[in-house]
CSV table of C-alpha atoms in Angstrom, one decimal:
chain,number,residue,atom,x,y,z
A,19,UNK,CA,106.2,118.2,82.1
A,20,UNK,CA,103.4,116.0,83.3
A,21,UNK,CA,104.3,113.2,85.7
A,22,UNK,CA,101.4,110.9,84.9
A,23,UNK,CA,103.8,108.2,83.5
A,24,UNK,CA,107.4,107.1,83.5
A,25,UNK,CA,109.5,107.9,80.4
A,26,UNK,CA,111.9,105.4,78.9
A,27,UNK,CA,115.2,107.2,78.3
A,28,UNK,CA,117.5,106.7,75.5
A,29,UNK,CA,120.2,104.0,76.4
A,30,UNK,CA,123.3,105.8,77.7
A,31,UNK,CA,125.8,103.2,76.6
A,32,UNK,CA,126.9,100.9,73.8
A,33,UNK,CA,128.2,98.0,75.9
A,34,UNK,CA,128.8,94.5,74.6
A,35,UNK,CA,125.7,92.4,73.9
A,36,UNK,CA,124.0,91.0,76.9
A,37,UNK,CA,121.4,88.9,75.2
A,38,UNK,CA,122.2,85.9,77.4
A,39,UNK,CA,121.3,87.7,80.6
A,40,UNK,CA,118.1,86.3,82.3
A,41,UNK,CA,116.1,89.4,83.0
A,42,UNK,CA,113.1,89.1,85.3
A,43,UNK,CA,110.5,91.8,85.7
A,44,UNK,CA,108.7,92.2,89.0
A,45,UNK,CA,106.5,95.0,90.4
A,46,UNK,CA,107.1,95.9,94.1
A,47,UNK,CA,104.9,97.2,96.9
A,48,UNK,CA,101.7,95.6,95.4
A,49,UNK,CA,100.0,92.3,95.0
A,50,UNK,CA,98.6,93.4,91.6
A,51,UNK,CA,100.8,93.2,88.5
A,52,UNK,CA,99.2,96.4,87.3
A,53,UNK,CA,100.2,98.3,90.4
A,54,UNK,CA,103.4,99.0,92.3
A,55,UNK,CA,106.8,100.0,90.9
A,56,UNK,CA,108.3,97.7,88.3
A,57,UNK,CA,111.9,96.6,88.7
A,58,UNK,CA,114.2,94.5,86.6
A,59,UNK,CA,116.0,91.7,88.4
A,60,UNK,CA,119.0,89.7,87.2
A,61,UNK,CA,119.7,86.9,89.6
A,62,UNK,CA,123.0,85.9,88.0
A,63,UNK,CA,125.1,88.9,87.0
A,64,UNK,CA,128.4,87.4,87.8
A,65,UNK,CA,129.7,87.8,84.3
A,66,UNK,CA,128.4,91.3,83.6
A,67,UNK,CA,130.5,94.4,83.9
A,68,UNK,CA,129.2,97.9,84.8
A,69,UNK,CA,128.6,99.0,81.2
A,70,UNK,CA,126.6,95.8,80.5
A,71,UNK,CA,124.5,96.3,83.6
A,72,UNK,CA,123.9,99.9,82.6
A,73,UNK,CA,122.9,98.8,79.1
A,74,UNK,CA,120.4,96.2,80.5
A,75,UNK,CA,118.9,98.8,82.9
A,76,UNK,CA,118.5,101.2,79.9
A,77,UNK,CA,116.9,98.4,77.8
A,78,UNK,CA,114.5,97.4,80.6
A,79,UNK,CA,113.6,101.1,81.0
A,80,UNK,CA,112.4,100.8,84.6
A,81,UNK,CA,113.5,103.3,87.3
A,82,UNK,CA,115.9,100.6,88.6
A,83,UNK,CA,117.2,97.1,87.8
A,84,UNK,CA,118.8,95.0,90.6
A,85,UNK,CA,121.8,92.8,89.8
A,86,UNK,CA,123.0,89.9,92.0
A,87,UNK,CA,126.7,90.0,91.2
A,88,UNK,CA,127.8,87.3,93.8
A,89,UNK,CA,126.1,85.1,96.3
A,90,UNK,CA,126.1,82.1,98.6
A,91,UNK,CA,122.7,80.4,98.6
A,92,UNK,CA,123.5,78.3,101.7
A,93,UNK,CA,124.4,81.4,103.7
A,94,UNK,CA,121.7,83.4,101.9
A,95,UNK,CA,124.1,86.2,101.4
A,96,UNK,CA,124.3,88.1,98.1
A,97,UNK,CA,126.0,91.1,96.6
A,98,UNK,CA,123.5,93.5,95.0
A,99,UNK,CA,124.0,96.4,92.7
A,100,UNK,CA,121.4,98.8,91.3
A,101,UNK,CA,121.3,100.7,88.0
A,102,UNK,CA,118.8,103.2,86.7
A,103,UNK,CA,118.7,103.7,83.0
A,104,UNK,CA,121.3,106.5,83.4
A,105,UNK,CA,123.6,105.6,86.2
A,106,UNK,CA,124.3,103.3,89.2
A,107,UNK,CA,122.6,104.1,92.5
A,108,UNK,CA,123.8,103.2,95.9
A,109,UNK,CA,120.5,101.7,97.1
A,110,UNK,CA,117.0,101.1,95.8
A,111,UNK,CA,114.2,99.8,98.1
A,112,UNK,CA,111.7,98.6,95.5
A,113,UNK,CA,114.3,96.7,93.5
A,114,UNK,CA,115.5,95.1,96.8
A,115,UNK,CA,112.0,94.0,97.6
A,116,UNK,CA,111.6,92.6,94.0
A,117,UNK,CA,115.0,90.8,94.1
A,118,UNK,CA,114.2,89.4,97.6
A,119,UNK,CA,110.8,88.0,96.5
A,120,UNK,CA,112.4,86.5,93.3
A,121,UNK,CA,115.1,84.8,95.4
A,122,UNK,CA,112.6,83.6,98.0
A,123,UNK,CA,110.4,82.1,95.3
A,124,UNK,CA,113.5,80.1,94.2
A,125,UNK,CA,115.4,79.2,97.4
A,126,UNK,CA,112.5,79.4,99.9
A,127,UNK,CA,111.4,82.2,102.3
A,128,UNK,CA,113.6,83.3,105.2
A,129,UNK,CA,116.3,85.8,106.0
A,130,UNK,CA,118.5,87.3,103.3
A,131,UNK,CA,121.5,89.5,103.6
A,132,UNK,CA,122.6,91.9,100.8
A,133,UNK,CA,125.9,93.6,100.5
A,134,UNK,CA,125.1,96.9,98.7
A,135,UNK,CA,127.0,100.0,97.9
A,136,UNK,CA,125.1,101.7,100.7
A,137,UNK,CA,126.0,99.0,103.2
A,138,UNK,CA,124.5,95.7,104.5
A,139,UNK,CA,120.8,95.4,104.0
A,140,UNK,CA,118.9,92.6,105.8
A,141,UNK,CA,115.6,91.4,104.4
A,142,UNK,CA,113.1,89.0,106.0
A,143,UNK,CA,110.9,87.2,103.5
A,144,UNK,CA,107.8,85.2,104.4
A,145,UNK,CA,104.7,83.7,102.7
A,146,UNK,CA,101.4,85.4,103.7
A,147,UNK,CA,98.1,83.6,104.3
A,148,UNK,CA,97.3,83.9,100.6
A,149,UNK,CA,100.6,82.2,99.5
A,150,UNK,CA,102.2,85.4,98.3
A,151,UNK,CA,105.7,86.4,99.3
A,152,UNK,CA,106.2,89.5,101.4
A,153,UNK,CA,109.6,91.2,102.1
A,154,UNK,CA,110.7,93.4,105.0
A,155,UNK,CA,113.9,95.2,104.5
A,156,UNK,CA,115.8,96.9,107.3
A,157,UNK,CA,117.5,100.1,106.1
A,158,UNK,CA,120.9,101.4,107.0
A,159,UNK,CA,120.8,103.9,109.9
A,160,UNK,CA,118.7,106.9,108.9
A,161,UNK,CA,119.2,110.6,109.6
A,162,UNK,CA,117.5,113.8,108.8
A,163,UNK,CA,118.3,117.5,108.8
A,164,UNK,CA,116.5,120.7,108.2
A,165,UNK,CA,116.7,121.8,104.5
A,166,UNK,CA,118.4,125.1,103.7
A,167,UNK,CA,116.3,127.9,102.3
A,168,UNK,CA,118.3,127.8,99.0
A,169,UNK,CA,117.6,124.1,98.6
A,170,UNK,CA,113.9,124.5,99.2
A,171,UNK,CA,113.5,127.6,97.0
A,172,UNK,CA,115.3,126.0,94.1
A,173,UNK,CA,113.2,122.9,94.3
A,174,UNK,CA,109.9,124.8,94.7
A,175,UNK,CA,110.8,126.8,91.6
A,176,UNK,CA,111.4,123.7,89.5
A,177,UNK,CA,108.2,122.1,90.8
A,178,UNK,CA,106.1,125.2,90.2
A,179,UNK,CA,105.1,125.3,93.9
A,180,UNK,CA,105.1,128.1,96.4
A,181,UNK,CA,105.9,128.0,100.1
A,182,UNK,CA,102.2,128.6,100.8
A,183,UNK,CA,101.6,125.2,99.2
A,184,UNK,CA,103.5,123.4,102.0
A,185,UNK,CA,102.3,122.1,105.3
A,186,UNK,CA,103.9,124.2,108.0
A,187,UNK,CA,103.6,121.4,110.6
A,188,UNK,CA,106.0,119.2,108.5
A,189,UNK,CA,109.1,121.3,107.7
A,190,UNK,CA,111.3,120.5,104.7
A,191,UNK,CA,114.2,118.2,105.5
A,192,UNK,CA,116.9,116.3,103.7
A,193,UNK,CA,116.5,112.7,104.9
A,194,UNK,CA,118.8,109.7,104.4
A,195,UNK,CA,118.0,106.0,104.4
A,196,UNK,CA,120.7,104.8,102.0
A,197,UNK,CA,120.3,107.8,99.7
A,198,UNK,CA,119.4,111.4,100.3
A,199,UNK,CA,115.9,112.7,99.6
A,200,UNK,CA,114.4,116.1,100.0
A,201,UNK,CA,111.1,115.8,101.9
A,202,UNK,CA,108.5,118.3,101.1
A,203,UNK,CA,105.0,118.1,102.7
A,204,UNK,CA,102.1,119.4,100.6
A,205,UNK,CA,99.4,121.3,102.5
A,206,UNK,CA,96.6,119.5,100.7
A,207,UNK,CA,95.9,116.3,98.8
A,208,UNK,CA,94.9,118.5,95.8
A,209,UNK,CA,98.4,120.1,95.8
A,210,UNK,CA,100.0,116.7,95.8
A,211,UNK,CA,97.8,115.4,93.0
A,212,UNK,CA,98.6,118.4,90.7
A,213,UNK,CA,102.2,117.7,89.9
A,214,UNK,CA,103.5,119.2,86.6
A,215,UNK,CA,107.1,120.1,86.9
A,216,UNK,CA,110.2,121.1,84.8
A,217,UNK,CA,112.0,117.8,84.2
A,218,UNK,CA,115.4,119.2,83.4
A,219,UNK,CA,115.1,122.0,86.0
A,220,UNK,CA,114.4,119.6,88.8
A,221,UNK,CA,117.1,117.2,87.6
A,222,UNK,CA,119.6,120.1,87.7
A,223,UNK,CA,118.6,121.0,91.3
A,224,UNK,CA,118.8,117.3,92.5
A,225,UNK,CA,122.2,116.8,90.8
A,226,UNK,CA,123.5,119.9,92.4
A,227,UNK,CA,122.5,118.7,95.9
A,228,UNK,CA,123.0,115.0,95.4
A,229,UNK,CA,119.4,113.9,96.0
A,230,UNK,CA,118.0,110.7,94.6
A,231,UNK,CA,114.3,111.7,94.7
A,232,UNK,CA,112.2,114.6,96.0
A,233,UNK,CA,109.8,112.9,98.4
A,234,UNK,CA,106.5,114.8,98.3
A,235,UNK,CA,104.0,113.8,100.9
A,236,UNK,CA,100.6,114.6,102.3
A,237,UNK,CA,99.5,113.6,105.8
A,238,UNK,CA,96.1,112.0,105.8
A,239,UNK,CA,96.5,111.0,109.5
A,240,UNK,CA,99.3,110.4,112.0
A,241,UNK,CA,99.8,106.9,110.7
A,242,UNK,CA,98.9,107.3,107.0
A,243,UNK,CA,100.6,109.4,104.3
A,244,UNK,CA,100.3,109.8,100.6
A,245,UNK,CA,103.5,110.2,98.6
A,246,UNK,CA,104.9,111.0,95.2
A,247,UNK,CA,108.6,110.8,94.1
A,248,UNK,CA,109.9,112.7,91.1
A,249,UNK,CA,113.0,110.9,89.8
A,250,UNK,CA,114.4,112.9,86.9
A,251,UNK,CA,118.0,112.1,87.8
A,252,UNK,CA,117.3,108.5,87.1
A,253,UNK,CA,115.7,109.3,83.7
A,254,UNK,CA,112.1,108.8,84.7
A,255,UNK,CA,109.4,111.4,85.6
A,256,UNK,CA,108.1,109.7,88.7
A,257,UNK,CA,108.5,106.5,90.8
A,258,UNK,CA,105.2,104.7,91.7
A,259,UNK,CA,106.8,103.3,94.9
A,260,UNK,CA,110.1,104.3,96.5
A,261,UNK,CA,111.3,102.0,99.4
A,262,UNK,CA,114.5,104.0,100.0
A,263,UNK,CA,112.6,107.2,100.3
A,264,UNK,CA,110.1,105.5,102.6
A,265,UNK,CA,113.0,104.5,104.9
A,266,UNK,CA,114.4,108.0,104.8
A,267,UNK,CA,110.9,109.4,105.6
A,268,UNK,CA,110.7,107.1,108.6
A,269,UNK,CA,113.9,108.7,109.8
A,270,UNK,CA,112.4,112.1,109.1
A,271,UNK,CA,109.4,111.3,111.3
A,272,UNK,CA,111.6,110.0,114.0
A,273,UNK,CA,113.8,113.1,114.0
A,274,UNK,CA,110.7,115.4,114.3
A,275,UNK,CA,109.0,113.2,117.0
A,276,UNK,CA,106.1,112.5,114.6
A,277,UNK,CA,106.0,108.8,114.7
A,278,UNK,CA,102.7,107.3,116.1
A,279,UNK,CA,103.0,105.4,119.4
A,280,UNK,CA,103.1,102.0,117.6
A,281,UNK,CA,105.9,103.2,115.3
A,282,UNK,CA,104.1,102.0,112.2
A,283,UNK,CA,103.1,104.2,109.3
A,284,UNK,CA,101.3,103.3,106.0
A,285,UNK,CA,102.3,105.1,102.8
A,286,UNK,CA,100.1,105.1,99.7
A,287,UNK,CA,102.1,106.0,96.6
A,288,UNK,CA,101.5,105.8,92.8
A,289,UNK,CA,97.8,106.4,93.0
A,290,UNK,CA,98.0,109.6,90.8
A,291,UNK,CA,100.0,107.6,88.2
A,292,UNK,CA,97.5,104.8,88.0
A,293,UNK,CA,99.9,102.3,89.7
A,294,UNK,CA,98.8,102.3,93.3
A,295,UNK,CA,101.4,101.0,95.8
A,296,UNK,CA,101.3,100.3,99.5
A,297,UNK,CA,104.4,100.6,101.7
A,298,UNK,CA,104.6,100.0,105.4
A,299,UNK,CA,107.3,101.5,107.5
A,300,UNK,CA,108.1,100.7,111.1
A,301,UNK,CA,110.5,102.2,113.6
A,302,UNK,CA,111.6,100.5,116.9
A,303,UNK,CA,112.8,102.4,120.0
A,304,UNK,CA,116.6,102.9,120.1
A,305,UNK,CA,117.1,101.8,116.5
A,306,UNK,CA,117.9,104.4,113.8
A,307,UNK,CA,117.1,101.9,111.1
A,308,UNK,CA,113.7,101.7,109.5
A,309,UNK,CA,111.9,98.6,108.4
A,310,UNK,CA,110.0,98.8,105.1
A,311,UNK,CA,107.5,96.1,104.1
A,312,UNK,CA,105.8,95.2,100.9
A,313,UNK,CA,104.8,92.5,98.4
A,314,UNK,CA,106.2,91.9,94.9
A,315,UNK,CA,104.8,89.9,92.0
A,316,UNK,CA,106.0,89.0,88.5
A,317,UNK,CA,104.8,91.1,85.7
A,318,UNK,CA,102.6,89.2,83.3
A,319,UNK,CA,104.4,88.1,80.1
A,320,UNK,CA,107.9,88.1,81.6
């Protein structure tokens, strides 16, 4: 199955009507409404139950929709839940950035604190020199371990890749930054661009091992990578930008001692889908958390 575009899955629930929910649509990790990764945002989900939130996520059809289920604007602290069209997920970076920008546009830029199923997530929002809002989230503590041969072989089979397609300098790992992601490094930009995988086969492998995405990367330089993230377990072929995977990847680079001296890495994602996205990750000495920065803008017509 080609991964050139996201699929909209069939809704997985017949929950009660939710027509009164105010659903915003933003695209994250870009300043261009035609780029980035779209996310639904519901800033007032206090009256919605899980089935209704799942129904909204399925109706919206994006890889994730973020729901603010409780909050204190004075304290700037909110409870945030995330749903793909098929299931709830513990954490989603691009939906967090989208929700943060949407909130900052309404209550003003500054620090935000989100209580999520993955733990506390702090986000700093600020207005850049062009007047656009930029958000920097700080992940939960990251970790990374070498992937087992069985994990790698099953994934490569589903992708239609061979071990010879991988970069031996960047070994396969399972990395965590709120969710677990298998990190596989392609040996060439051409290999990364040619992604045509078995949707159900890869979903089965990911469900077996509990991964949220497979984070496919190619190293352009020590401080710049290209990435693609198949997301069949969420009901879509590919994510154009994946903040949670970027945080996990920062932990991966830290574990392997591959972070540049400044601790800052640029990630270009979504280019092969026609939705280019730019993510910036930053690690600080002695801190297992990773900072992930990007813009978000409303999608025209919503």
